[in-house]
Coordinates of C-alpha atoms and ligand atoms in Angstrom, one line a residue:
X158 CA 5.1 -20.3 11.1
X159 CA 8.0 -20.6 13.5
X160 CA 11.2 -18.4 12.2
X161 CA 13.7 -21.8 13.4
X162 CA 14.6 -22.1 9.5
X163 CA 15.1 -18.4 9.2
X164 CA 14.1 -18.2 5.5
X165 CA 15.6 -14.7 4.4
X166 CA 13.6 -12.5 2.0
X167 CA 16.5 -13.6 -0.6
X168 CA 16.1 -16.8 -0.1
X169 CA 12.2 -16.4 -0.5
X170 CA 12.7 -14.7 -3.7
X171 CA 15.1 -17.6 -4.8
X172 CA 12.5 -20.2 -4.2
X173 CA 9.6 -18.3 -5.4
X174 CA 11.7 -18.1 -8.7
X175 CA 12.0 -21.7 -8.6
X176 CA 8.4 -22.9 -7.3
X177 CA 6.9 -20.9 -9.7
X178 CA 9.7 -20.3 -12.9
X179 CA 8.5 -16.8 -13.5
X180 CA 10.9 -14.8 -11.6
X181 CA 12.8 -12.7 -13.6
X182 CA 16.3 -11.6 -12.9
X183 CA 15.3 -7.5 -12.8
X184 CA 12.2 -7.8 -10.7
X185 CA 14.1 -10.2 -8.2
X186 CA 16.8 -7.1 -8.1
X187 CA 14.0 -4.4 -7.9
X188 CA 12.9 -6.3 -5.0
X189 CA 15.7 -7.0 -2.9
X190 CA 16.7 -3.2 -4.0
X191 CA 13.4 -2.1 -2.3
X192 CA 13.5 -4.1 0.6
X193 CA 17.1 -2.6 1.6
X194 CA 15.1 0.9 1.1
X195 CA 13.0 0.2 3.5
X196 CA 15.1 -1.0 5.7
X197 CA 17.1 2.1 5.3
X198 CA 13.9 3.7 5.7
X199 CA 13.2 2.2 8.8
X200 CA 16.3 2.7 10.1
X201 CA 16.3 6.7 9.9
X202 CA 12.6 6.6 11.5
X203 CA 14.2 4.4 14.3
X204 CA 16.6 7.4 14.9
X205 CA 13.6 10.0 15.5
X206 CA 14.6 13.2 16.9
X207 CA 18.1 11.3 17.7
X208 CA 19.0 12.0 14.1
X209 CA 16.7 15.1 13.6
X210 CA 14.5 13.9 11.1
X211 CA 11.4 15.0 12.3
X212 CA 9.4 17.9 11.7
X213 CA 8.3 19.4 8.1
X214 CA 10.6 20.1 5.0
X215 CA 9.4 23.3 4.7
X216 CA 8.5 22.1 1.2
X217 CA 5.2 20.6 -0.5
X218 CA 4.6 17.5 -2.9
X219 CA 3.0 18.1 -6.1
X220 CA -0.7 17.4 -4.3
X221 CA 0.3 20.4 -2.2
X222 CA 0.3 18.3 0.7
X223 CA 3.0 19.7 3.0
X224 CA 6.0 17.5 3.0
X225 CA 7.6 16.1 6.6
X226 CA 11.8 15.6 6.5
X227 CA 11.0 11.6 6.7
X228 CA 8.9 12.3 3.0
X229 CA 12.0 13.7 1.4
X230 CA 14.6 11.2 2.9
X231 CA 12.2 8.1 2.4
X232 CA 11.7 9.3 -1.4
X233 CA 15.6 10.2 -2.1
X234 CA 16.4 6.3 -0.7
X235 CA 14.4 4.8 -2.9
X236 CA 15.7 7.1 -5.9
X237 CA 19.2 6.5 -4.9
X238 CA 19.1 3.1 -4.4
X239 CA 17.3 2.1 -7.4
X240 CA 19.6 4.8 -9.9
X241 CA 22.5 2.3 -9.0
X242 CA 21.3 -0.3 -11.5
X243 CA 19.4 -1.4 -14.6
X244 CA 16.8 -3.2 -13.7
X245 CA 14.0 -0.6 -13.8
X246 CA 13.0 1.6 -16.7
X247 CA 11.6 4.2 -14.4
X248 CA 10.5 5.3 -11.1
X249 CA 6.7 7.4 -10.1
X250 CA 6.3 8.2 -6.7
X251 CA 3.6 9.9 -4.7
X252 CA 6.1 12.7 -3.7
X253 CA 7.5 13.9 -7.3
X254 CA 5.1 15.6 -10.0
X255 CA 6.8 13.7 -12.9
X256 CA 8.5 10.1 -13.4
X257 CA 11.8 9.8 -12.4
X258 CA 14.2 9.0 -15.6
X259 CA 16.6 5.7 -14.1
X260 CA 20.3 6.6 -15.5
X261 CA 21.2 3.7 -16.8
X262 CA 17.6 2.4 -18.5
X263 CA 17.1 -1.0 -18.4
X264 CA 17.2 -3.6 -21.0
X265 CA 13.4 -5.2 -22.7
X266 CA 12.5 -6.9 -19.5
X267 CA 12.9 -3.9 -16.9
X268 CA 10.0 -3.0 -14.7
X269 CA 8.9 0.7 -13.6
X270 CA 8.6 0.9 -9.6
X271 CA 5.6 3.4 -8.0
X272 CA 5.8 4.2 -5.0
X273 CA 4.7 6.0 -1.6
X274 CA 7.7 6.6 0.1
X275 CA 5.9 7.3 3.3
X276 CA 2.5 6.6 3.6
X277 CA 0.9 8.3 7.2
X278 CA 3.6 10.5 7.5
X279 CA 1.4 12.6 9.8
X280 CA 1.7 9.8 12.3
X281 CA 6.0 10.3 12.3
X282 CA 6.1 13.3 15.0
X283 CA 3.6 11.2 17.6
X284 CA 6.0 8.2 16.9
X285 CA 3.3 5.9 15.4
X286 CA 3.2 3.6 12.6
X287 CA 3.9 4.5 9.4
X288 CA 4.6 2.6 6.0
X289 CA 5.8 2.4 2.7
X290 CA 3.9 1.2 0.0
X291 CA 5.3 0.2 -3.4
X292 CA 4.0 -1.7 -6.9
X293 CA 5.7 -3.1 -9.8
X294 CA 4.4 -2.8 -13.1
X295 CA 5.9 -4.2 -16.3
X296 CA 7.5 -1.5 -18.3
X297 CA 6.4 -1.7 -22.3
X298 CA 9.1 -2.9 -24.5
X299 CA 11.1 0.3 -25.7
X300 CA 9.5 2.4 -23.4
X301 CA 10.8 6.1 -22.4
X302 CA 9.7 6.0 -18.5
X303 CA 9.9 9.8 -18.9
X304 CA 6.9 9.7 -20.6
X305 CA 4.0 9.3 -18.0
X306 CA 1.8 7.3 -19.9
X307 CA 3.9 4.3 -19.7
X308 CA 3.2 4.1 -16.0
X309 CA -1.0 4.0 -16.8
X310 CA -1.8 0.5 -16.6
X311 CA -4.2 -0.8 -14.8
X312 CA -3.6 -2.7 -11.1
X313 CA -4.5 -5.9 -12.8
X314 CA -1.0 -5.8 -14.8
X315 CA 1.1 -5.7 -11.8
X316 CA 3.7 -8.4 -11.0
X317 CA 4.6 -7.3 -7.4
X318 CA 3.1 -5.4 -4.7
X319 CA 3.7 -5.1 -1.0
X320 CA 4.3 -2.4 1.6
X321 CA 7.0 -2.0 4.9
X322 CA 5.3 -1.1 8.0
X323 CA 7.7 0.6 10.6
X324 CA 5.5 -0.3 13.8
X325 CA 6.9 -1.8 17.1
X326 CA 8.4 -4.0 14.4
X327 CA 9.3 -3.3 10.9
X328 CA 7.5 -5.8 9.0
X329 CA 7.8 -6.4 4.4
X330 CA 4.6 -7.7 3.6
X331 CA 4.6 -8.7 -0.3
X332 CA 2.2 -10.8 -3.3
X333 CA 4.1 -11.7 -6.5
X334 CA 0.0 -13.0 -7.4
X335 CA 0.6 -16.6 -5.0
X336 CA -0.8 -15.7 -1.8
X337 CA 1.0 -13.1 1.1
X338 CA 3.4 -13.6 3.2
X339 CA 5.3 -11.2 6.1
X340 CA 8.6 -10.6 6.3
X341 CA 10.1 -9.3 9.9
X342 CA 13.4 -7.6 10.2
X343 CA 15.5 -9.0 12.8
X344 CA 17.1 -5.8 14.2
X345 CA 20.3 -7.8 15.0
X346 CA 21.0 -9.0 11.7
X347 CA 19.6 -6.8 9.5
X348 CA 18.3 -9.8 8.0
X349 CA 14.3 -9.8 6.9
X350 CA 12.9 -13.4 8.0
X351 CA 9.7 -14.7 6.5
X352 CA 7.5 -15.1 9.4
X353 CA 4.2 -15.6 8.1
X354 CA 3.1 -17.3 4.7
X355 CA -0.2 -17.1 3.3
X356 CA -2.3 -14.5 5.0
X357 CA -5.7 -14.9 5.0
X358 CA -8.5 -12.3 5.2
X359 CA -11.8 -13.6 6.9
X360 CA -15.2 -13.2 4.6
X361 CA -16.7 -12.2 7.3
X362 CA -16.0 -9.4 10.3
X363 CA -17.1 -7.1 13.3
X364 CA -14.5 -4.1 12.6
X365 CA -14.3 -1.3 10.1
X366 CA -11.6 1.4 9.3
X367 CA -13.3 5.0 8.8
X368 CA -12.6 8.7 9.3
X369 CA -15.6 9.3 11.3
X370 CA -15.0 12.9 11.2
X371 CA -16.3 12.9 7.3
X372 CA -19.3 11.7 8.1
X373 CA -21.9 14.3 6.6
X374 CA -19.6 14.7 3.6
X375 CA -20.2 11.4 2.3
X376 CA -22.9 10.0 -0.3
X377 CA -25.8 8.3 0.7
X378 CA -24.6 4.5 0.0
X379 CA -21.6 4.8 2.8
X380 CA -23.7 7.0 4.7
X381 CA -26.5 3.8 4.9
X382 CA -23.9 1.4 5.1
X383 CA -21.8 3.1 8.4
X384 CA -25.5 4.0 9.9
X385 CA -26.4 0.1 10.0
X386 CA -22.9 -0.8 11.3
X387 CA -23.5 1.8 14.1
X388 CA -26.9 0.5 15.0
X389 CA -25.3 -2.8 15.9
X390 CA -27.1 -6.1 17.0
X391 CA -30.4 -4.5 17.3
X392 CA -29.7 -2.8 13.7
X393 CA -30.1 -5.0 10.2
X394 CA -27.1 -6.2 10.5
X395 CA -27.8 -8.0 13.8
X396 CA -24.5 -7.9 15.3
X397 CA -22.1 -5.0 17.3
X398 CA -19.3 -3.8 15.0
X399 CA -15.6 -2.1 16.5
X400 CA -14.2 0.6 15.0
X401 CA -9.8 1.6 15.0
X402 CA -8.9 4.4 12.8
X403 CA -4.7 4.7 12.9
X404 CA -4.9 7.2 9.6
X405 CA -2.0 5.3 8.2
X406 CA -3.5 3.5 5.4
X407 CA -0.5 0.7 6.1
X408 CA -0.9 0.2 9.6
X409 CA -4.8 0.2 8.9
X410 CA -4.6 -2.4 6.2
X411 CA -2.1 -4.4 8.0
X412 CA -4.7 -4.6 11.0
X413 CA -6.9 -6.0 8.3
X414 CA -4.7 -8.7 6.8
X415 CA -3.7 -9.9 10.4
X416 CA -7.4 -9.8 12.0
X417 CA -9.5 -8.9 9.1
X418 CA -11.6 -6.2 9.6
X419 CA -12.5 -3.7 6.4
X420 CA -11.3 0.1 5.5
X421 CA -13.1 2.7 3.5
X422 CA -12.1 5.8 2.4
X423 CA -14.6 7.0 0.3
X424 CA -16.0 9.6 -1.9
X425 CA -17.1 13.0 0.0
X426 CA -18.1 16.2 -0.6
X427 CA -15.4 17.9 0.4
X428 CA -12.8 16.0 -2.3
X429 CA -15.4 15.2 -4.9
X430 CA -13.8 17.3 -7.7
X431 CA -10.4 15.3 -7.2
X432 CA -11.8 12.2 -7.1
X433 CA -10.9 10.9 -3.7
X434 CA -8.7 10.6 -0.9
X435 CA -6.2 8.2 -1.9
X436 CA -4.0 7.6 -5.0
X437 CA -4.6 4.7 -7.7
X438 CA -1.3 4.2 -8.4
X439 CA 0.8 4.0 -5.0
X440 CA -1.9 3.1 -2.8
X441 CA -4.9 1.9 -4.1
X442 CA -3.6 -0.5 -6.6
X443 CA -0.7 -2.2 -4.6
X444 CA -3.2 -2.1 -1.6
X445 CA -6.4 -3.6 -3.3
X446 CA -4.2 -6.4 -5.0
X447 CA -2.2 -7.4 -1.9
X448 CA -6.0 -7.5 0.0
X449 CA -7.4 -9.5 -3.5
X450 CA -4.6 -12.2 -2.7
X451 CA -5.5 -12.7 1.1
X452 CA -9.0 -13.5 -0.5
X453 CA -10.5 -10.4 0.0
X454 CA -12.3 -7.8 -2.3
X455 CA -11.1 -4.6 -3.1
X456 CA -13.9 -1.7 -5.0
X457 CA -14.5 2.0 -5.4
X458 CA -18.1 0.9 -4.3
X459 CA -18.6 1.0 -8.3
X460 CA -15.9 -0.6 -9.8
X461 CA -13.1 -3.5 -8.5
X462 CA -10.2 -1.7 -8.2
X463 CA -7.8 -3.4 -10.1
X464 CA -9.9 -3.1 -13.2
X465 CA -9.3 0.5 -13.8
X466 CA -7.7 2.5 -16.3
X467 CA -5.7 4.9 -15.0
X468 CA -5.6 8.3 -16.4
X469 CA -3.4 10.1 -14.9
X470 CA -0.4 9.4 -12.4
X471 CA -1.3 11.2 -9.4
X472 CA -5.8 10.5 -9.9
X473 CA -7.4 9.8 -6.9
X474 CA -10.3 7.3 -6.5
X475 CA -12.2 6.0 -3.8
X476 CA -11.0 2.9 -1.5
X477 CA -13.4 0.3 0.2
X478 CA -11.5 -3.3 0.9
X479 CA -11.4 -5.7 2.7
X480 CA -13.6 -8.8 4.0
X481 CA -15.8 -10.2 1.5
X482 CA -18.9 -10.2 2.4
X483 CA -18.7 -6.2 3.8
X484 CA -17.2 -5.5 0.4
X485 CA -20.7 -7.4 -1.4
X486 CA -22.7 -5.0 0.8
X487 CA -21.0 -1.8 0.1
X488 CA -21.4 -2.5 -3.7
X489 CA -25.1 -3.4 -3.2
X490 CA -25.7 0.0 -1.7
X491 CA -24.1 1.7 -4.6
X492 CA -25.8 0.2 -7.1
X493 CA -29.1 0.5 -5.4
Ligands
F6P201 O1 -2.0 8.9 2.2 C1 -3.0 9.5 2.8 C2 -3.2 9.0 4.2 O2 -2.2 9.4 5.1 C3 -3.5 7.5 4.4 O3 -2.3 6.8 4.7 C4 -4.5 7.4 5.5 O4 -5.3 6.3 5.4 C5 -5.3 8.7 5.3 O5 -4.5 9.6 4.6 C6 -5.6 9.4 6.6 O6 -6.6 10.3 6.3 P1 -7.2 11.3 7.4 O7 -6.1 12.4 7.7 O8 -8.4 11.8 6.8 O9 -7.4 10.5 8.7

């Protein structure tokens, strides 16, 4: 779609409101709210070792993942930015052990924001993408967003999810559940222009996302599954198959919804006792539901994603999405 009608993000959300009628005053505001995080967010990244935000915090996040500077700043703009008003009941993010309590609560129709604040962040000090990723979940009449359990609702229930990706561009990609569309920041106005609508994820592909690395940790289905992509056209699967593996989950998934392709990050030995790789709740969920929209399939090779129950903020699971038909295979194999 050509950008000549510059259609700002605002303006997006203003006619989604009205195309649809079921755009509520608080989740409009936790939107544009997180939409100037991330362009703060990009902002600082932009900056690099101009602004001396690279390099570790010296600290670690409660999966006792060492944090980078660009974790703590990314997580402290979205906290600020979001304390100023009432539209939330609560904030979870990737990088803080508990919920963060909003000052000012919202009133009955708030929402509770979970969020990665800086998804690849091992990519920041070789200055290559990285990403934020963020889902918006309903918050129960009443709640107390202090209280964890609030946030455990399955990816089904949530009314927004998208992610920034600071690449060569900084891109907003976002589904409110009616298709999605990309957002890019024009660096001169500050201004996020819708630039693509509708993004579509082919059934079909040639290109998978893995950490080939893992390889003899994983169980038998994926192991089957990569071995028969490898084997190419003389292989069962009669055809050659690419492989790109940027270890930012956003840049990875963004390949996907612009080219299609699919990404795994399964199961393996290594992480069986804590479940997985990647979190349900700030990357899974937001990720399977945005790649469900484009018309693609999202599944722990067991289960669809969006179908479970969460039981605790920070699980883990394991992530296969992506095109259709790779997805149908990769479920066949597990069931097997
Ligand atoms: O959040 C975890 C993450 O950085 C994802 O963004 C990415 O897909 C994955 O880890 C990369 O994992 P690995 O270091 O095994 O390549």
């Amino acid at each position: 779609m050509s950008t000549a009608h510059h259609i700002t993000f605002t303006d997006w959300l203003h006619d989604s409101q009205r195309a649809h009628g079921t755009l509520p005053a608080n989740l409009i505001q936790t939107l544009m709210v997180t939409a100037e995080a991330c362009r703060r967010i990009g902002a600082a990244i932009g900056q690099g070792a101009l602004a001396g935000v690279l390099g570790a915090a010296g600290s670690e996040n409660v999966q006792g993942e060492d944090q980078k500077k660009l974790d703590v700043i990314a997580n402290d703009i979205l906290l600020q930015l979001h304390s100023d008003g009432s539209h939330l009941a609560g904030m979870a993010s990737e990088e803080m052990d508990d919920p963060f309590p909003v000052p000012h609560p919202g009133s009955s129709d708030a929402y509770l924001l979970l969020f990665d604040p800086l998804d690849g962040s091992s990519n920041i000090d070789i200055n290559a993408p990285v990403g934020t990723i963020f889902s918006v979940l309903p918050a129960p009449a009443g709640c107390d967003a202090r209280d964890a359990s609030v946030f455990l609702q399955p990816g089904s229930a949530q009314v927004a999810a998208g992610y920034a990706i600071y690449g060569p561009s900084t891109q907003l990609i976002i589904t409110l559940g009616h298709g999605v569309h990309a957002f890019t920041l024009d660096r001169y106005s500050g201004e996020l222009i819708l630039t693509q609508e509708h993004l579509a994820l082919p059934a079909q592909t040639q290109e998978f996302a893995i950490n080939m690395s893992n390889q003899r940790f994983w169980e038998a289905p994926v192991q089957t599954y990569v071995t028969d992509l490898l084997a190419g056209k003389t292989g069962p699967r009669a055809k050659d198959f690419n492989m790109r593996w940027v270890a930012a989950m956003v840049a990875d998934v963004h390949r996907l919804l612009s080219r299609g392709g699919v990404f795994l990050y399964p199961l393996d030995s290594k992480m069986a006792s804590k479940g997985g790789k990647l979190r349900l709740m700030y990357e899974a969920n937001p990720m399977a539901w945005l790649v469900e929209q484009a018309g693609g399939q999202a599944s722990t090779g067991h289960q669809r994603i969006l179908d479970i129950m969460p039981t605790g903020l920070h699980q883990r699971v394991p992530v296969m999405l992506g095109a259709r038909d790779e997805i149908t295979e990769l479920t066949r194999l597990h069931s097997a």
